[in-house]
mmCIF file of C-alpha atoms and ligand atoms in Angstrom:
data_model
loop_
_atom_site.group_PDB
_atom_site.id
_atom_site.type_symbol
_atom_site.label_atom_id
_atom_site.label_comp_id
_atom_site.label_asym_id
_atom_site.label_seq_id
_atom_site.Cartn_x
_atom_site.Cartn_y
_atom_site.Cartn_z
ATOM 1 C CA MET A 1 44.220 39.155 53.211
ATOM 2 C CA LYS A 2 46.724 36.761 51.074
ATOM 3 C CA GLN A 3 43.473 35.056 49.145
ATOM 4 C CA LEU A 4 42.158 38.627 48.329
ATOM 5 C CA VAL A 5 45.877 39.703 46.966
ATOM 6 C CA LEU A 6 45.394 36.345 44.871
ATOM 7 C CA SER A 7 42.292 36.733 43.502
ATOM 8 C CA PHE A 8 42.919 40.463 43.099
ATOM 9 C CA PHE A 9 46.267 39.187 40.455
ATOM 10 C CA LEU A 10 43.956 36.574 39.202
ATOM 11 C CA ILE A 11 41.403 39.110 37.922
ATOM 12 C CA PHE A 12 44.469 41.297 36.753
ATOM 13 C CA ALA A 13 46.375 38.557 34.804
ATOM 14 C CA PHE A 14 43.051 37.299 33.160
ATOM 15 C CA ALA A 15 42.141 40.870 32.103
ATOM 16 C CA CYS A 16 45.618 41.239 30.179
ATOM 17 C CA SER A 17 45.496 37.571 28.986
ATOM 18 C CA ASN A 18 41.921 38.889 27.023
ATOM 19 C CA ASN A 19 43.394 42.396 26.184
ATOM 20 C CA SER A 20 46.685 40.116 24.589
ATOM 21 C CA ASN A 21 44.300 38.054 22.892
ATOM 22 C CA LYS A 22 42.081 41.072 21.386
ATOM 23 C CA MET A 23 45.896 42.097 20.218
ATOM 24 C CA ASN A 24 46.354 39.042 18.478
ATOM 25 C CA GLY A 25 43.033 38.239 17.503
ATOM 26 C CA THR A 26 40.682 40.008 14.834
ATOM 27 C CA ASN A 27 41.822 43.209 15.653
ATOM 28 C CA SER A 28 44.265 43.848 12.642
ATOM 29 C CA LYS A 29 46.047 47.076 13.613
ATOM 30 C CA PRO A 30 48.858 45.303 16.015
ATOM 31 C CA ASP A 31 49.075 42.402 13.873
ATOM 32 C CA SER A 32 49.869 44.225 10.643
ATOM 33 C CA LEU A 33 52.486 45.994 12.614
ATOM 34 C CA ASN A 34 53.852 42.526 13.763
ATOM 35 C CA GLN A 35 54.399 41.666 10.115
ATOM 36 C CA ILE A 36 55.765 44.852 8.942
ATOM 37 C CA ILE A 37 58.536 44.559 11.578
ATOM 38 C CA GLU A 38 59.021 41.136 10.910
ATOM 39 C CA LYS A 39 59.409 42.141 7.159
ATOM 40 C CA GLU A 40 62.029 44.630 7.988
ATOM 41 C CA ASN A 41 63.789 42.161 10.008
ATOM 42 C CA LYS A 42 64.127 39.543 7.120
ATOM 43 C CA LEU A 43 67.097 39.804 4.929
ATOM 44 C CA PRO A 44 65.930 39.786 0.958
ATOM 45 C CA GLU A 45 64.522 36.206 -0.275
ATOM 46 C CA ILE A 46 66.695 34.860 -3.024
ATOM 47 C CA GLU A 47 64.771 32.329 -5.074
ATOM 48 C CA MET A 48 67.174 29.346 -5.466
ATOM 49 C CA TYR A 49 67.495 27.671 -8.697
ATOM 50 C CA THR A 50 65.042 24.350 -8.397
ATOM 51 C CA GLU A 51 66.002 23.129 -11.781
ATOM 52 C CA MET A 52 69.373 22.310 -12.248
ATOM 53 C CA ASN A 53 69.608 21.353 -15.758
ATOM 54 C CA PHE A 54 72.056 23.797 -17.182
ATOM 55 C CA THR A 55 74.569 23.173 -19.623
ATOM 56 C CA ASP A 56 78.533 24.478 -19.081
ATOM 57 C CA ASP A 57 77.357 27.576 -21.314
ATOM 58 C CA SER A 58 74.026 28.587 -19.553
ATOM 59 C CA LEU A 59 74.441 32.028 -17.895
ATOM 60 C CA VAL A 60 73.507 31.753 -14.453
ATOM 61 C CA GLU A 61 73.288 34.233 -11.444
ATOM 62 C CA LEU A 62 75.994 32.681 -9.172
ATOM 63 C CA ILE A 63 74.208 33.466 -5.713
ATOM 64 C CA ARG A 64 71.434 31.200 -6.546
ATOM 65 C CA LEU A 65 73.374 28.303 -6.918
ATOM 66 C CA ASP A 66 75.506 29.311 -3.564
ATOM 67 C CA SER A 67 74.261 32.338 -1.459
ATOM 68 C CA SER A 68 77.484 32.448 0.284
ATOM 69 C CA PHE A 69 79.041 34.554 -2.019
ATOM 70 C CA LEU A 70 79.254 38.371 -1.334
ATOM 71 C CA VAL A 71 78.409 40.502 -4.555
ATOM 72 C CA ASN A 72 78.843 43.979 -4.795
ATOM 73 C CA LEU A 73 79.772 45.344 -8.269
ATOM 74 C CA PRO A 74 81.351 48.735 -8.340
ATOM 75 C CA TYR A 75 79.787 48.770 -12.211
ATOM 76 C CA ALA A 76 76.644 48.680 -10.622
ATOM 77 C CA SER A 77 76.792 52.278 -9.104
ATOM 78 C CA ASP A 78 79.035 55.356 -10.464
ATOM 79 C CA SER A 79 81.714 54.182 -7.917
ATOM 80 C CA ASN A 80 84.236 52.998 -10.985
ATOM 81 C CA PHE A 81 86.833 54.469 -13.070
ATOM 82 C CA THR A 82 84.192 55.193 -15.473
ATOM 83 C CA LYS A 83 82.213 57.434 -13.026
ATOM 84 C CA THR A 84 79.396 56.049 -14.663
ATOM 85 C CA LYS A 85 76.667 53.447 -13.616
ATOM 86 C CA LEU A 86 77.038 50.720 -16.186
ATOM 87 C CA TYR A 87 75.005 47.914 -15.046
ATOM 88 C CA PRO A 88 71.647 48.381 -14.317
ATOM 89 C CA CYS A 89 71.698 46.067 -11.076
ATOM 90 C CA ASN A 90 73.675 44.378 -8.689
ATOM 91 C CA LYS A 91 73.671 40.944 -10.285
ATOM 92 C CA CYS A 92 76.953 38.632 -10.694
ATOM 93 C CA VAL A 93 76.116 35.932 -13.802
ATOM 94 C CA ILE A 94 78.568 33.962 -15.463
ATOM 95 C CA ARG A 95 78.507 30.568 -17.478
ATOM 96 C CA TYR A 96 77.677 27.609 -15.308
ATOM 97 C CA LYS A 97 80.887 25.772 -15.810
ATOM 98 C CA VAL A 98 82.576 28.987 -14.250
ATOM 99 C CA ALA A 99 80.095 29.237 -11.228
ATOM 100 C CA LEU A 100 80.925 25.669 -10.497
ATOM 101 C CA ALA A 101 84.679 26.155 -10.010
ATOM 102 C CA LEU A 102 83.967 29.407 -8.103
ATOM 103 C CA ILE A 103 82.214 27.434 -5.452
ATOM 104 C CA LYS A 104 85.022 25.093 -5.254
ATOM 105 C CA ALA A 105 87.238 28.147 -4.875
ATOM 106 C CA ASN A 106 85.233 29.846 -2.546
ATOM 107 C CA ASN A 107 85.166 26.407 -0.412
ATOM 108 C CA LEU A 108 88.376 26.071 -0.219
ATOM 109 C CA LEU A 109 88.664 29.641 1.387
ATOM 110 C CA LYS A 110 85.836 29.152 3.938
ATOM 111 C CA GLU A 111 88.058 26.735 5.555
ATOM 112 C CA LYS A 112 90.410 29.394 6.102
ATOM 113 C CA GLY A 113 87.818 31.524 7.279
ATOM 114 C CA VAL A 114 87.645 33.983 4.305
ATOM 115 C CA LYS A 115 85.644 33.972 1.199
ATOM 116 C CA LEU A 116 85.204 35.665 -2.248
ATOM 117 C CA LYS A 117 83.568 38.983 -2.821
ATOM 118 C CA MET A 118 82.563 39.401 -6.479
ATOM 119 C CA LEU A 119 83.520 42.803 -8.224
ATOM 120 C CA ASP A 120 82.321 41.652 -11.713
ATOM 121 C CA CYS A 121 81.229 38.992 -13.725
ATOM 122 C CA TYR A 122 79.826 38.800 -17.092
ATOM 123 C CA ARG A 123 80.295 41.783 -18.841
ATOM 124 C CA PRO A 124 77.637 42.498 -21.815
ATOM 125 C CA LEU A 125 79.579 43.486 -24.902
ATOM 126 C CA SER A 126 77.590 46.860 -25.342
ATOM 127 C CA VAL A 127 78.781 47.590 -21.581
ATOM 128 C CA GLN A 128 82.527 46.943 -22.730
ATOM 129 C CA ARG A 129 81.810 49.398 -25.703
ATOM 130 C CA LYS A 130 81.252 52.283 -22.960
ATOM 131 C CA MET A 131 83.910 51.462 -20.863
ATOM 132 C CA TRP A 132 86.493 51.667 -23.891
ATOM 133 C CA GLU A 133 85.170 54.734 -24.743
ATOM 134 C CA VAL A 134 86.254 56.366 -21.113
ATOM 135 C CA TYR A 135 89.402 54.615 -21.005
ATOM 136 C CA PRO A 136 90.893 53.417 -24.472
ATOM 137 C CA ASN A 137 93.622 51.555 -23.065
ATOM 138 C CA ALA A 138 94.344 48.054 -24.163
ATOM 139 C CA VAL A 139 96.396 46.982 -20.849
ATOM 140 C CA TYR A 140 93.474 47.228 -18.710
ATOM 141 C CA VAL A 141 90.152 47.530 -20.657
ATOM 142 C CA ALA A 142 89.753 44.983 -23.779
ATOM 143 C CA ASP A 143 89.153 46.683 -27.083
ATOM 144 C CA PRO A 144 85.293 45.550 -28.084
ATOM 145 C CA ASN A 145 86.576 45.832 -31.646
ATOM 146 C CA SER A 146 89.468 43.883 -31.215
ATOM 147 C CA GLY A 147 87.600 40.348 -32.381
ATOM 148 C CA GLN A 148 88.531 38.852 -28.893
ATOM 149 C CA ALA A 149 87.203 41.206 -26.666
ATOM 150 C CA SER A 150 87.004 40.767 -22.908
ATOM 151 C CA MET A 151 86.824 37.299 -21.442
ATOM 152 C CA HIS A 152 84.101 38.798 -19.384
ATOM 153 C CA ASN A 153 82.401 39.478 -22.499
ATOM 154 C CA ARG A 154 82.477 35.430 -23.065
ATOM 155 C CA GLY A 155 81.281 35.223 -19.156
ATOM 156 C CA VAL A 156 84.297 33.196 -18.063
ATOM 157 C CA ALA A 157 86.118 35.631 -16.210
ATOM 158 C CA VAL A 158 85.821 37.600 -12.872
ATOM 159 C CA ASP A 159 87.129 39.978 -10.938
ATOM 160 C CA VAL A 160 87.255 39.104 -7.199
ATOM 161 C CA THR A 161 89.054 39.877 -3.736
ATOM 162 C CA LEU A 162 88.838 38.422 -0.034
ATOM 163 C CA VAL A 163 86.520 39.308 2.691
ATOM 164 C CA ASP A 164 86.478 37.852 6.060
ATOM 165 C CA MET A 165 83.359 36.212 6.944
ATOM 166 C CA SER A 166 81.827 39.611 8.313
ATOM 167 C CA GLY A 167 82.313 40.782 4.823
ATOM 168 C CA ASN A 168 85.202 43.170 5.586
ATOM 169 C CA GLU A 169 87.651 43.493 2.612
ATOM 170 C CA LEU A 170 91.405 42.213 3.343
ATOM 171 C CA ASP A 171 94.416 44.398 2.204
ATOM 172 C CA MET A 172 95.470 43.592 -1.180
ATOM 173 C CA GLY A 173 97.834 46.749 -1.646
ATOM 174 C CA THR A 174 95.775 48.557 -4.111
ATOM 175 C CA PRO A 175 91.920 49.429 -4.692
ATOM 176 C CA PHE A 176 90.214 47.318 -7.596
ATOM 177 C CA ASP A 177 90.815 49.139 -11.055
ATOM 178 C CA TYR A 178 93.924 50.379 -10.078
ATOM 179 C CA PHE A 179 95.492 51.338 -13.100
ATOM 180 C CA GLY A 180 99.431 51.067 -12.123
ATOM 181 C CA LYS A 181 102.283 48.148 -11.398
ATOM 182 C CA GLU A 182 101.336 47.723 -7.879
ATOM 183 C CA ALA A 183 98.155 46.102 -9.074
ATOM 184 C CA TRP A 184 100.418 43.825 -10.921
ATOM 185 C CA PRO A 185 100.549 39.864 -9.559
ATOM 186 C CA THR A 186 104.529 39.955 -9.728
ATOM 187 C CA TYR A 187 104.741 43.439 -7.880
ATOM 188 C CA ARG A 188 105.764 42.239 -4.470
ATOM 189 C CA ASN A 189 106.688 45.271 -3.022
ATOM 190 C CA PHE A 190 104.264 44.943 -0.419
ATOM 191 C CA SER A 191 104.115 43.761 3.379
ATOM 192 C CA ALA A 192 104.154 40.205 4.193
ATOM 193 C CA GLU A 193 100.356 40.647 5.054
ATOM 194 C CA ILE A 194 99.458 41.751 2.012
ATOM 195 C CA LEU A 195 101.554 39.416 -0.090
ATOM 196 C CA ALA A 196 100.149 36.630 2.002
ATOM 197 C CA ASN A 197 96.625 37.891 1.233
ATOM 198 C CA ARG A 198 97.494 37.815 -2.822
ATOM 199 C CA ASP A 199 98.932 34.910 -2.550
ATOM 200 C CA LEU A 200 95.734 33.427 -0.817
ATOM 201 C CA LEU A 201 93.643 34.730 -3.622
ATOM 202 C CA SER A 202 95.735 33.523 -6.475
ATOM 203 C CA ASN A 203 96.749 30.002 -5.219
ATOM 204 C CA THR A 204 93.216 29.237 -4.430
ATOM 205 C CA MET A 205 91.796 30.683 -7.648
ATOM 206 C CA ASP A 206 94.499 28.477 -9.663
ATOM 207 C CA MET A 207 93.510 25.429 -7.556
ATOM 208 C CA ALA A 208 89.902 25.894 -8.684
ATOM 209 C CA GLY A 209 91.106 26.088 -12.290
ATOM 210 C CA PHE A 210 91.583 29.822 -12.974
ATOM 211 C CA ARG A 211 94.050 31.521 -14.931
ATOM 212 C CA HIS A 212 95.631 34.758 -13.380
ATOM 213 C CA SER A 213 95.800 38.219 -15.245
ATOM 214 C CA ASN A 214 99.492 39.623 -15.852
ATOM 215 C CA SER A 215 98.182 43.260 -14.858
ATOM 216 C CA GLU A 216 95.565 42.991 -12.189
ATOM 217 C CA TRP A 217 95.462 40.783 -9.097
ATOM 218 C CA TRP A 218 91.506 40.920 -9.245
ATOM 219 C CA HIS A 219 91.430 39.042 -12.407
ATOM 220 C CA PHE A 220 90.998 35.543 -13.150
ATOM 221 C CA SER A 221 89.767 33.546 -16.262
ATOM 222 C CA LEU A 222 88.921 29.715 -16.296
ATOM 223 C CA ARG A 223 91.386 27.562 -17.994
ATOM 224 C CA GLY A 224 90.306 25.754 -21.216
ATOM 225 C CA VAL A 225 87.112 27.146 -22.107
ATOM 226 C CA PHE A 226 86.117 29.772 -24.741
ATOM 227 C CA PHE A 227 82.483 30.451 -24.936
ATOM 228 C CA PRO A 228 81.028 33.486 -27.740
ATOM 229 C CA ILE A 229 80.763 36.695 -26.871
ATOM 230 C CA GLU A 230 77.464 38.002 -25.259
ATOM 231 C CA ASP A 231 75.625 41.074 -25.178
ATOM 232 C CA THR A 232 72.765 39.376 -23.404
ATOM 233 C CA PRO A 233 71.756 42.243 -20.614
ATOM 234 C CA LEU A 234 71.503 41.124 -17.077
ATOM 235 C CA PRO A 235 68.619 39.432 -15.617
ATOM 236 C CA CYS A 236 67.829 42.892 -13.468
ATOM 237 C CA GLU A 237 63.687 42.069 -13.893
ATOM 238 C CA ASN A 238 64.011 39.015 -11.299
ATOM 239 C CA LYS A 239 64.286 40.105 -7.480
HETATM 240 ZN ZN1 LIG B 301 88.400 41.596 -14.958
#
């Protein structure tokens, strides 16, 4: 009886294995289903730069140098103060020299269990014009006709906040693009936690070589560099 059960089991096991060979073999339907599932579970691939012969002024896509940054630009959707989608895609482009300083800041922050979330980077001059049409207030939006324009138009300024390693934003007291004195870095009427978050961001960016804006806790520009105003569109055709 024992032998009969064993041989029955062996026949059954062979039948199953034969069936599974069929599923993984020439029969393409189950295979293509597996491929679809595999693709859906994969994160979008970012092609990293292979040639690193950039000059300080090269406009580069930040996450192609270091994929650990979180990039979520409100101007790439209509969830911003203009209520208009200003960028055709969500890409943080910046001068190579600025990118290296951002990587330095991000590495310092990662030691403390947080990292940078990019809210705005290089901004083409034509986008600055659109922004000025909606909000012509030079305290918060640089006048595109002033000759100076914005440091974003020169690719040397970024808007950033802090997130934990799961991507949750730390409390900075006001949202991004809050137009009021509570957004000033000198405004200190906040809880100790908010002040600590702001100080961590500000001090780390300072260590990495950035100057802080007087009116926006999120805005920083790299010290000692001055590149020309650009109107090159974002490279949205690249994946
Ligand atoms: Zn800014």
